[in-house]
Short mmCIF file of C-alpha atoms and ligand atoms in Angstrom, two decimals:
data_model
loop_
_atom_site.label_atom_id
_atom_site.label_comp_id
_atom_site.label_asym_id
_atom_site.label_seq_id
_atom_site.Cartn_x
_atom_site.Cartn_y
_atom_site.Cartn_z
CA MET A 1 -0.01 0.01 0.02
CA GLU A 2 2.82 2.30 0.92
CA LYS A 3 4.44 1.66 -2.51
CA GLU A 4 1.21 2.65 -4.28
CA LYS A 5 1.05 5.86 -2.31
CA ILE A 6 4.70 6.77 -3.23
CA ASN A 7 4.19 6.11 -6.88
CA ARG A 8 1.02 8.27 -7.09
CA GLU A 9 1.15 11.39 -8.98
CA SER A 10 0.24 14.85 -7.42
CA PHE A 11 -0.17 18.38 -8.52
CA SER A 12 3.07 20.28 -8.41
CA GLY A 13 2.10 23.24 -6.35
CA THR A 14 -0.44 25.72 -5.00
CA LEU A 15 -1.09 27.31 -8.49
CA ALA A 16 -1.50 24.01 -10.13
CA VAL A 17 -4.02 22.94 -7.36
CA PHE A 18 -5.95 26.19 -7.87
CA PHE A 19 -6.24 26.06 -11.69
CA ALA A 20 -7.12 22.38 -11.76
CA THR A 21 -9.77 22.79 -9.09
CA LEU A 22 -11.07 25.88 -10.72
CA GLY A 23 -11.08 24.10 -14.08
CA SER A 24 -13.44 21.59 -12.64
CA ALA A 25 -15.72 24.23 -11.12
CA VAL A 26 -15.86 26.42 -14.21
CA GLY A 27 -17.98 24.60 -16.79
CA LEU A 28 -21.20 24.94 -18.86
CA GLY A 29 -22.92 25.98 -15.60
CA ASN A 30 -21.18 29.28 -15.57
CA ILE A 31 -22.14 30.24 -18.89
CA TRP A 32 -25.62 28.95 -19.64
CA LYS A 33 -27.03 28.69 -16.11
CA PHE A 34 -25.58 31.06 -13.49
CA PRO A 35 -26.02 34.47 -15.33
CA TYR A 36 -29.63 33.83 -16.24
CA VAL A 37 -30.65 32.35 -12.83
CA VAL A 38 -29.02 35.56 -11.20
CA GLY A 39 -30.91 37.90 -13.54
CA LYS A 40 -34.16 36.03 -13.04
CA ASN A 41 -34.02 35.84 -9.27
CA GLY A 42 -33.23 39.36 -8.13
CA GLY A 43 -29.79 40.15 -9.35
CA ALA A 44 -27.26 41.34 -6.83
CA ALA A 45 -29.65 40.21 -3.93
CA PHE A 46 -29.52 36.71 -5.40
CA ILE A 47 -25.69 36.82 -5.67
CA LEU A 48 -25.60 37.57 -2.02
CA VAL A 49 -27.88 34.54 -1.32
CA TYR A 50 -25.75 32.46 -3.60
CA LEU A 51 -22.60 33.49 -1.71
CA ILE A 52 -24.21 32.62 1.59
CA CYS A 53 -25.05 29.13 0.15
CA VAL A 54 -21.52 28.93 -1.09
CA ALA A 55 -20.31 29.68 2.43
CA PHE A 56 -22.63 27.29 4.43
CA VAL A 57 -23.02 24.41 1.89
CA GLY A 58 -20.52 24.76 -0.90
CA ILE A 59 -17.19 25.36 0.92
CA PRO A 60 -18.02 23.05 3.82
CA VAL A 61 -18.76 20.15 1.44
CA MET A 62 -15.70 21.03 -0.72
CA VAL A 63 -13.38 21.13 2.25
CA SER A 64 -14.81 17.73 3.42
CA GLU A 65 -14.13 16.24 0.11
CA PHE A 66 -10.66 17.55 0.11
CA TYR A 67 -10.18 16.11 3.61
CA ILE A 68 -11.28 12.65 2.46
CA GLY A 69 -8.97 12.79 -0.65
CA ARG A 70 -5.84 14.31 0.88
CA LYS A 71 -5.92 12.24 4.00
CA THR A 72 -6.04 8.94 2.08
CA HIS A 73 -4.46 9.86 -1.29
CA LYS A 74 -6.90 7.54 -2.93
CA ASN A 75 -9.74 7.58 -5.45
CA VAL A 76 -13.23 8.04 -4.02
CA MET A 77 -14.07 4.28 -3.53
CA GLY A 78 -10.67 3.45 -2.14
CA ALA A 79 -10.68 6.51 0.14
CA LEU A 80 -13.95 5.64 1.91
CA LYS A 81 -12.79 1.92 2.15
CA GLU A 82 -9.79 3.13 3.97
CA LEU A 83 -11.56 5.49 6.23
CA THR A 84 -14.52 3.35 7.34
CA PRO A 85 -15.85 -0.19 7.41
CA ASN A 86 -19.31 0.91 7.48
CA PRO A 87 -21.15 0.19 4.21
CA LEU A 88 -23.45 3.30 4.52
CA TRP A 89 -20.42 5.62 4.11
CA LYS A 90 -19.10 3.49 1.40
CA THR A 91 -22.06 4.40 -0.73
CA ILE A 92 -20.41 7.80 -1.04
CA GLY A 93 -17.91 6.06 -3.31
CA VAL A 94 -20.46 4.13 -5.22
CA PHE A 95 -22.56 7.22 -5.74
CA GLY A 96 -19.46 9.12 -6.79
CA ILE A 97 -18.78 6.65 -9.61
CA LEU A 98 -22.31 6.41 -10.63
CA THR A 99 -22.74 10.27 -10.78
CA ALA A 100 -19.58 10.67 -12.84
CA TYR A 101 -20.99 8.39 -15.42
CA PHE A 102 -24.50 9.90 -15.43
CA ILE A 103 -23.14 13.55 -15.77
CA MET A 104 -20.75 12.51 -18.48
CA PHE A 105 -23.44 10.81 -20.58
CA TYR A 106 -25.20 14.20 -21.24
CA TYR A 107 -22.45 16.71 -20.56
CA SER A 108 -20.29 15.19 -23.39
CA CYS A 109 -23.13 15.55 -25.66
CA VAL A 110 -23.61 19.31 -24.95
CA ALA A 111 -19.72 19.68 -25.12
CA GLY A 112 -19.88 18.17 -28.61
CA TRP A 113 -22.48 20.82 -29.64
CA VAL A 114 -20.12 23.59 -28.31
CA TYR A 115 -17.12 22.16 -30.22
CA SER A 116 -19.23 21.91 -33.36
CA TYR A 117 -20.13 25.73 -32.82
CA ILE A 118 -16.39 26.78 -32.85
CA PHE A 119 -16.27 25.06 -36.22
CA LYS A 120 -19.42 26.61 -37.57
CA ALA A 121 -18.34 30.13 -36.41
CA LEU A 122 -14.83 29.57 -38.02
CA LYS A 123 -16.62 28.52 -41.25
CA GLY A 124 -18.76 31.70 -41.09
CA ASP A 125 -22.09 29.91 -40.77
CA PHE A 126 -23.39 32.80 -38.59
CA THR A 127 -22.88 35.63 -40.99
CA ASN A 128 -26.25 37.14 -41.70
CA VAL A 129 -27.95 34.62 -39.29
CA THR A 130 -31.62 35.45 -38.43
CA ALA A 131 -33.64 34.21 -35.49
CA ASP A 132 -35.14 31.49 -37.74
CA SER A 133 -31.93 30.41 -39.22
CA ALA A 134 -30.24 30.33 -35.80
CA SER A 135 -32.92 28.03 -34.57
CA THR A 136 -32.85 25.87 -37.71
CA LEU A 137 -28.97 25.47 -37.42
CA PHE A 138 -29.27 24.55 -33.71
CA GLY A 139 -32.01 22.07 -34.54
CA LYS A 140 -29.76 20.43 -37.18
CA THR A 141 -26.87 20.33 -34.78
CA VAL A 142 -28.82 18.58 -32.08
CA VAL A 143 -31.04 16.29 -34.13
CA GLY A 144 -28.36 14.86 -36.24
CA PRO A 145 -28.09 11.89 -35.87
CA TRP A 146 -24.54 11.64 -37.09
CA PRO A 147 -23.02 15.16 -36.63
CA PRO A 148 -23.74 15.41 -32.90
CA LEU A 149 -22.52 11.81 -32.37
CA VAL A 150 -19.31 12.64 -34.26
CA TRP A 151 -18.78 15.88 -32.27
CA GLN A 152 -19.45 14.08 -28.95
CA PHE A 153 -16.75 11.55 -29.98
CA ILE A 154 -14.36 14.27 -30.75
CA ALA A 155 -14.90 16.10 -27.45
CA MET A 156 -14.39 12.65 -25.60
CA ALA A 157 -11.22 12.13 -27.66
CA VAL A 158 -9.83 15.53 -26.50
CA VAL A 159 -10.67 14.70 -22.92
CA SER A 160 -9.16 11.20 -23.26
CA LEU A 161 -5.90 12.42 -24.82
CA ILE A 162 -5.37 14.86 -21.98
CA LEU A 163 -6.24 12.30 -19.34
CA ILE A 164 -3.94 9.63 -20.79
CA LYS A 165 -1.00 12.01 -20.26
CA GLY A 166 -1.60 11.82 -16.52
CA VAL A 167 -2.25 14.18 -13.46
CA GLU A 168 0.87 16.45 -13.90
CA LYS A 169 1.45 16.32 -17.58
CA GLY A 170 -2.14 16.12 -18.59
CA ILE A 171 -4.66 17.79 -16.19
CA GLU A 172 -2.18 20.18 -14.61
CA ARG A 173 -0.57 21.40 -17.76
CA VAL A 174 -3.77 21.88 -19.67
CA THR A 175 -5.68 23.67 -16.88
CA LYS A 176 -2.72 25.89 -15.96
CA THR A 177 -2.59 26.93 -19.58
CA LEU A 178 -6.29 27.16 -20.52
CA ILE A 179 -7.92 28.65 -17.53
CA PRO A 180 -5.94 31.85 -17.86
CA VAL A 181 -6.88 31.95 -21.68
CA LEU A 182 -10.46 31.48 -20.68
CA PHE A 183 -10.11 34.53 -18.31
CA VAL A 184 -8.65 36.66 -21.13
CA LEU A 185 -11.33 35.77 -23.66
CA ILE A 186 -14.08 36.25 -21.28
CA ILE A 187 -12.78 39.70 -20.40
CA VAL A 188 -12.42 40.62 -23.97
CA CYS A 189 -16.05 39.61 -24.74
CA GLY A 190 -17.18 41.39 -21.52
CA ILE A 191 -15.41 44.67 -22.64
CA ARG A 192 -16.85 44.45 -26.12
CA ALA A 193 -20.36 43.99 -24.57
CA LEU A 194 -19.95 46.91 -22.19
CA THR A 195 -19.14 49.26 -25.06
CA LEU A 196 -22.43 48.65 -26.83
CA PRO A 197 -25.14 51.19 -26.84
CA GLY A 198 -27.89 50.17 -24.39
CA ALA A 199 -25.41 47.93 -22.47
CA SER A 200 -26.79 49.34 -19.13
CA GLU A 201 -30.09 47.52 -19.58
CA GLY A 202 -28.13 44.18 -19.47
CA LEU A 203 -26.21 45.26 -16.50
CA LYS A 204 -29.38 46.31 -14.73
CA PHE A 205 -30.81 42.88 -15.46
CA LEU A 206 -27.70 41.26 -13.85
CA PHE A 207 -26.95 43.54 -10.97
CA LYS A 208 -30.27 45.11 -9.85
CA VAL A 209 -30.84 44.67 -6.05
CA ASP A 210 -34.26 43.32 -5.72
CA PHE A 211 -34.82 41.63 -2.43
CA SER A 212 -38.42 41.04 -3.17
CA GLN A 213 -37.45 38.31 -5.59
CA ILE A 214 -35.73 36.35 -2.84
CA THR A 215 -38.36 33.53 -2.36
CA PRO A 216 -37.79 30.20 -0.93
CA GLY A 217 -37.66 28.92 -4.49
CA ALA A 218 -34.86 31.35 -5.22
CA ILE A 219 -32.93 30.23 -2.19
CA LEU A 220 -33.27 26.59 -3.31
CA ALA A 221 -32.16 27.49 -6.82
CA ALA A 222 -29.08 29.20 -5.24
CA MET A 223 -28.22 26.12 -3.28
CA GLY A 224 -28.57 23.72 -6.20
CA LEU A 225 -26.55 25.96 -8.28
CA ALA A 226 -23.82 26.24 -5.76
CA PHE A 227 -23.49 22.48 -5.64
CA PHE A 228 -23.41 21.79 -9.38
CA LYS A 229 -21.19 24.84 -9.91
CA LEU A 230 -18.61 23.72 -7.45
CA SER A 231 -18.60 20.15 -8.71
CA LEU A 232 -19.71 18.70 -5.39
CA GLY A 233 -21.24 15.51 -3.89
CA MET A 234 -19.73 13.01 -6.46
CA GLY A 235 -16.10 12.69 -5.42
CA THR A 236 -14.47 14.90 -7.93
CA MET A 237 -13.06 16.96 -5.21
CA VAL A 238 -12.10 13.86 -3.33
CA THR A 239 -10.17 12.67 -6.35
CA TYR A 240 -8.43 16.18 -6.91
CA GLY A 241 -7.87 16.45 -3.24
CA SER A 242 -6.03 13.13 -3.24
CA TYR A 243 -3.47 14.75 -5.65
CA PHE A 244 -2.82 17.78 -3.31
CA THR A 245 0.47 17.77 -1.39
CA LYS A 246 0.77 18.14 2.30
CA ASP A 247 1.26 21.86 2.20
CA THR A 248 -1.94 22.58 0.28
CA ASN A 249 -4.21 24.81 2.50
CA LEU A 250 -7.54 22.99 2.03
CA ILE A 251 -9.80 25.72 3.46
CA SER A 252 -8.30 28.63 1.64
CA THR A 253 -8.16 26.71 -1.61
CA SER A 254 -11.80 25.98 -1.47
CA ALA A 255 -12.63 29.71 -0.68
CA LYS A 256 -10.48 30.90 -3.51
CA VAL A 257 -12.01 28.53 -5.99
CA ALA A 258 -15.51 29.39 -5.02
CA VAL A 259 -14.73 33.10 -5.33
CA ALA A 260 -12.92 32.74 -8.68
CA ASP A 261 -15.76 30.56 -10.03
CA THR A 262 -18.33 33.12 -9.08
CA ILE A 263 -16.26 35.86 -10.79
CA VAL A 264 -16.06 33.76 -13.98
CA SER A 265 -19.86 33.42 -13.92
CA LEU A 266 -20.35 37.11 -13.42
CA LEU A 267 -17.92 37.86 -16.32
CA ALA A 268 -20.00 35.54 -18.44
CA GLY A 269 -23.10 37.49 -17.54
CA ILE A 270 -21.35 40.81 -18.29
CA ALA A 271 -20.32 39.35 -21.68
CA ILE A 272 -23.78 38.03 -22.49
CA PHE A 273 -26.57 40.19 -21.15
CA PRO A 274 -25.46 43.79 -22.33
CA THR A 275 -25.20 42.33 -25.81
CA VAL A 276 -28.53 40.48 -25.65
CA PHE A 277 -30.36 43.66 -24.33
CA SER A 278 -28.64 46.02 -26.69
CA PHE A 279 -30.16 44.12 -29.60
CA GLY A 280 -33.63 44.20 -27.76
CA MET A 281 -33.71 40.46 -27.20
CA LYS A 282 -35.02 38.55 -24.22
CA PRO A 283 -32.57 36.62 -22.10
CA GLU A 284 -33.31 32.90 -21.66
CA ALA A 285 -31.59 29.94 -19.96
CA GLY A 286 -29.83 26.86 -21.24
CA PRO A 287 -29.34 25.79 -24.77
CA GLY A 288 -31.41 28.64 -26.25
CA LEU A 289 -29.13 31.29 -24.82
CA LEU A 290 -25.90 29.60 -25.68
CA PHE A 291 -26.72 28.17 -29.13
CA MET A 292 -29.30 30.55 -30.63
CA THR A 293 -29.32 34.02 -28.87
CA ILE A 294 -25.54 34.33 -28.66
CA PRO A 295 -24.81 33.49 -32.39
CA LEU A 296 -27.66 35.82 -33.28
CA VAL A 297 -26.45 38.90 -31.29
CA PHE A 298 -22.66 38.41 -31.48
CA SER A 299 -22.82 38.05 -35.24
CA LYS A 300 -24.35 41.50 -35.56
CA LEU A 301 -21.26 43.18 -34.00
CA PRO A 302 -18.30 44.43 -35.84
CA PHE A 303 -15.74 41.54 -35.71
CA GLY A 304 -18.69 39.45 -34.48
CA ASN A 305 -17.36 36.32 -36.12
CA ILE A 306 -14.05 36.59 -34.30
CA LEU A 307 -15.97 37.14 -31.01
CA LEU A 308 -18.14 34.14 -31.69
CA VAL A 309 -15.14 31.90 -32.24
CA ALA A 310 -13.60 33.27 -29.03
CA PHE A 311 -16.82 32.82 -27.06
CA PHE A 312 -17.44 29.21 -28.13
CA PHE A 313 -13.69 28.50 -27.62
CA LEU A 314 -13.80 29.68 -24.10
CA THR A 315 -16.97 27.70 -23.51
CA ALA A 316 -15.24 24.63 -24.88
CA ILE A 317 -12.31 25.17 -22.51
CA ALA A 318 -14.81 25.47 -19.56
CA ALA A 319 -16.61 22.28 -20.63
CA THR A 320 -13.40 20.32 -21.29
CA THR A 321 -11.71 21.14 -18.01
CA ALA A 322 -14.92 20.26 -16.19
CA MET A 323 -15.17 16.94 -18.10
CA ILE A 324 -11.61 16.11 -17.25
CA SER A 325 -12.29 16.41 -13.64
CA ILE A 326 -15.39 14.15 -13.86
CA VAL A 327 -13.70 11.34 -15.88
CA GLU A 328 -10.66 11.34 -13.59
CA VAL A 329 -12.89 10.12 -10.70
CA LEU A 330 -13.35 7.06 -12.95
CA ILE A 331 -9.77 6.83 -14.11
CA ALA A 332 -8.55 6.93 -10.41
CA TYR A 333 -10.96 4.27 -9.48
CA PHE A 334 -10.22 1.88 -12.31
CA THR A 335 -6.38 2.23 -12.06
CA GLU A 336 -6.26 2.03 -8.20
CA GLU A 337 -9.09 -0.38 -7.30
CA LYS A 338 -9.22 -2.48 -10.48
CA GLY A 339 -5.42 -2.58 -11.50
CA PHE A 340 -6.05 -1.11 -14.90
CA LYS A 341 -3.24 0.68 -16.81
CA ARG A 342 -4.02 4.46 -17.05
CA SER A 343 -4.34 4.32 -20.82
CA SER A 344 -6.66 1.25 -20.73
CA ALA A 345 -8.77 2.93 -17.99
CA VAL A 346 -9.19 6.05 -20.12
CA ILE A 347 -10.12 4.20 -23.27
CA ILE A 348 -12.60 1.85 -21.55
CA ASN A 349 -14.37 4.63 -19.90
CA ALA A 350 -14.44 6.77 -23.02
CA ILE A 351 -16.12 3.82 -24.79
CA ILE A 352 -18.56 3.47 -21.93
CA ILE A 353 -19.36 7.08 -21.94
CA LEU A 354 -19.74 7.33 -25.72
CA LEU A 355 -22.05 4.26 -25.87
CA MET A 356 -24.30 5.42 -23.08
CA GLY A 357 -23.83 9.08 -24.10
CA SER A 358 -25.07 8.38 -27.62
CA LEU A 359 -28.48 7.62 -25.95
CA ALA A 360 -28.44 11.08 -24.54
CA THR A 361 -27.46 12.54 -27.93
CA LEU A 362 -30.09 10.62 -29.66
CA SER A 363 -32.78 11.88 -27.28
CA ALA A 364 -31.74 15.47 -26.76
CA ASP A 365 -34.65 16.91 -28.79
CA LYS A 366 -38.15 15.94 -29.49
CA ALA A 367 -37.24 15.51 -33.13
CA SER A 368 -34.30 13.29 -32.37
CA VAL A 369 -34.22 9.53 -33.26
CA LEU A 370 -34.99 8.50 -29.60
CA GLY A 371 -36.70 11.95 -28.82
CA ASN A 372 -40.08 10.43 -27.91
CA LEU A 373 -38.78 7.56 -25.85
CA SER A 374 -39.67 7.84 -22.14
CA VAL A 375 -37.46 5.98 -19.73
CA PHE A 376 -37.98 7.57 -16.30
CA PHE A 377 -41.14 9.33 -15.24
CA GLY A 378 -41.86 10.64 -18.70
CA LYS A 379 -38.27 11.81 -19.27
CA GLY A 380 -36.04 10.57 -22.14
CA PHE A 381 -32.50 9.56 -21.70
CA PHE A 382 -30.89 12.96 -21.83
CA ASP A 383 -33.17 14.41 -19.16
CA THR A 384 -33.05 11.23 -17.06
CA PHE A 385 -29.23 11.33 -16.86
CA ASP A 386 -29.38 14.98 -15.85
CA PHE A 387 -32.26 14.50 -13.37
CA ILE A 388 -30.75 11.38 -11.64
CA SER A 389 -27.25 12.96 -11.32
CA SER A 390 -28.23 16.60 -10.33
CA ASN A 391 -31.46 15.91 -8.28
CA ILE A 392 -30.79 12.62 -6.72
CA LEU A 393 -27.17 11.42 -6.63
CA MET A 394 -25.39 14.59 -6.04
CA PRO A 395 -27.54 15.91 -3.09
CA ILE A 396 -27.52 12.48 -1.41
CA GLY A 397 -23.81 12.17 -1.98
CA GLY A 398 -23.18 15.65 -0.57
CA LEU A 399 -25.35 14.95 2.47
CA LEU A 400 -23.49 11.70 3.20
CA ILE A 401 -20.12 13.51 2.78
CA ALA A 402 -21.20 16.29 5.17
CA LEU A 403 -22.52 13.82 7.70
CA PHE A 404 -19.49 11.59 7.54
CA VAL A 405 -16.93 14.30 8.01
CA GLY A 406 -19.13 16.23 10.50
CA TYR A 407 -20.08 13.31 12.68
CA ILE A 408 -17.78 10.30 12.03
CA VAL A 409 -14.38 11.69 11.50
CA LYS A 410 -12.53 12.42 14.69
CA LYS A 411 -11.99 15.99 15.46
CA GLN A 412 -8.31 15.64 16.04
CA SER A 413 -7.98 14.04 12.62
CA LEU A 414 -9.86 16.91 11.05
CA ILE A 415 -7.64 19.42 12.87
CA ASN A 416 -4.49 17.71 11.68
CA GLU A 417 -5.54 17.58 8.13
CA LEU A 418 -7.10 20.97 7.81
CA SER A 419 -4.31 22.76 9.77
CA ASN A 420 -1.49 20.84 7.88
CA ASN A 421 -0.40 19.28 11.27
CA GLU A 422 -0.94 22.58 13.01
CA ASN A 423 1.39 24.55 10.70
CA LEU A 424 -1.53 26.77 9.86
CA LYS A 425 -2.98 28.71 12.86
CA ASN A 426 -6.63 28.21 12.02
CA ILE A 427 -8.11 25.96 14.77
CA GLY A 428 -10.95 28.55 15.37
CA LEU A 429 -11.86 28.34 11.75
CA ILE A 430 -11.81 24.53 11.77
CA THR A 431 -14.05 24.40 14.83
CA THR A 432 -16.56 26.74 13.14
CA PHE A 433 -16.24 24.61 10.06
CA LYS A 434 -17.05 21.41 11.98
CA TYR A 435 -20.11 23.05 13.58
CA VAL A 436 -21.50 24.27 10.32
CA LEU A 437 -20.95 20.82 8.79
CA MET A 438 -22.81 19.10 11.63
CA GLY A 439 -25.81 21.50 11.58
CA ILE A 440 -26.49 23.90 8.81
CA THR A 441 -25.10 22.08 5.91
CA PRO A 442 -27.00 18.72 6.21
CA ILE A 443 -30.25 20.57 7.06
CA LEU A 444 -30.00 22.73 3.94
CA LEU A 445 -29.08 19.77 1.92
CA ILE A 446 -32.02 17.75 3.10
CA ILE A 447 -34.43 20.64 2.24
CA VAL A 448 -32.88 20.89 -1.34
CA PHE A 449 -33.15 17.19 -1.94
CA LEU A 450 -36.74 16.92 -0.84
CA SER A 451 -37.84 19.92 -2.79
CA SER A 452 -35.95 18.80 -5.85
CA LEU A 453 -38.05 15.69 -5.87
CA ASN A 454 -41.25 17.76 -5.12
CA ILE A 455 -41.64 15.99 -1.82
CA ILE A 456 -41.86 19.34 -0.09
CA LYS A 457 -43.01 22.46 -1.89
CA PHE A 458 -42.55 26.05 -1.17
N1 PFF B 1 -18.90 22.51 -12.19
C1 PFF B 1 -19.31 22.25 -13.58
C2 PFF B 1 -20.16 23.29 -14.20
O1 PFF B 1 -20.47 24.21 -13.49
O2 PFF B 1 -20.46 23.19 -15.36
C3 PFF B 1 -20.14 20.87 -13.66
C4 PFF B 1 -19.49 19.84 -13.00
C5 PFF B 1 -18.18 19.44 -13.07
C6 PFF B 1 -20.28 19.06 -12.02
C7 PFF B 1 -17.58 18.43 -12.35
C8 PFF B 1 -19.73 18.03 -11.30
C9 PFF B 1 -18.43 17.67 -11.48
F1 PFF B 1 -17.99 16.76 -10.87
#
């Protein structure tokens, strides 16, 4: 066992840890979800609520995952096996693996669409685009059947090639290079957007302070968002934490990542909404915003095509670095628990994801080949994968993680790990963290879970 630990790879330093973890957090959620949910639910007031959720749910669960990972230096399944003989807590590992698959089945499909849009923008497909042609083009992209399957394959091939290279030469190198590129591109798009006539409407949508919209529903939305945004409840942060070295400050890393991730989301909003409003369009969420509204409005700007390429390229970076972190959960498990070579683990998992993911791709739209097939409470494959991962597995996984670290882990062990054997003078912070984890975090998670299943209604 010792030998295995010595041979294990790790991130090279604080900056690598920061960029890799931020690469996981920053994803499609920042671009197609966060800005819209903020605008819709009270702007700056909602951001405040979101930050409170990040503080009481997001950061505590992230730190707990880092604790489990760095303490054991193992994959999510192996880590839980090492920490406890109790099968209840071991389900954290099982759920982590399942969630990674379920998210990847549909996320890789959407990533494929994003990749195809870079190509379309490069070819100039969006010159003179109209609302109708934007929607026809998106329809074609999604319904396929072959183009979306091929693009999904390309997206998975990129992720696999990076992962085969390993933790330091693959994940670390790519995230350290691409996340700064993403920042630059998003700032360029943001500046362009802010210099448009009528940009202030968009900013008002995003940053108005309207506490009257802070309903229980909005608070729930903020919590669910914080969870998905920060890649929690499924062992991603356990796995990345297992590659941290003993001098990584777990609490400050999680706080920095949460803040930087929020900044990326706000920058995305600044790039999107002033543009949307200055063309008199209505903002919307999800695929419509990303694949129809954005090509439509960006293409009308001077140098619009270059901006579109930049925008889809940065979205592809976000989606790719997030996928890397999801698949790494599986690779770490297959190599450490099942004895696979890294390259075989990557290839086998890419094949599984592509086979199952093709079901998502073929059911993404009503007009798709499997568009009318219902597999789970009236939902098709695409929506089922999303629903089971985000509404069931992630909240339960997060709850179990919070309870395990809050109640089962010995306080001294927590102190040792979170203070780096008392090198950091943060005992007060750790004690506060433990109390939050024992009380506020699980209660909030239970409420989110029950309401996401419509068992309780507000
Ligand atoms: N945080 C990613 C996003 O906001 O798009 C999604 C995600 C990545 C969820 C990794 C879960 C995960 F493990």
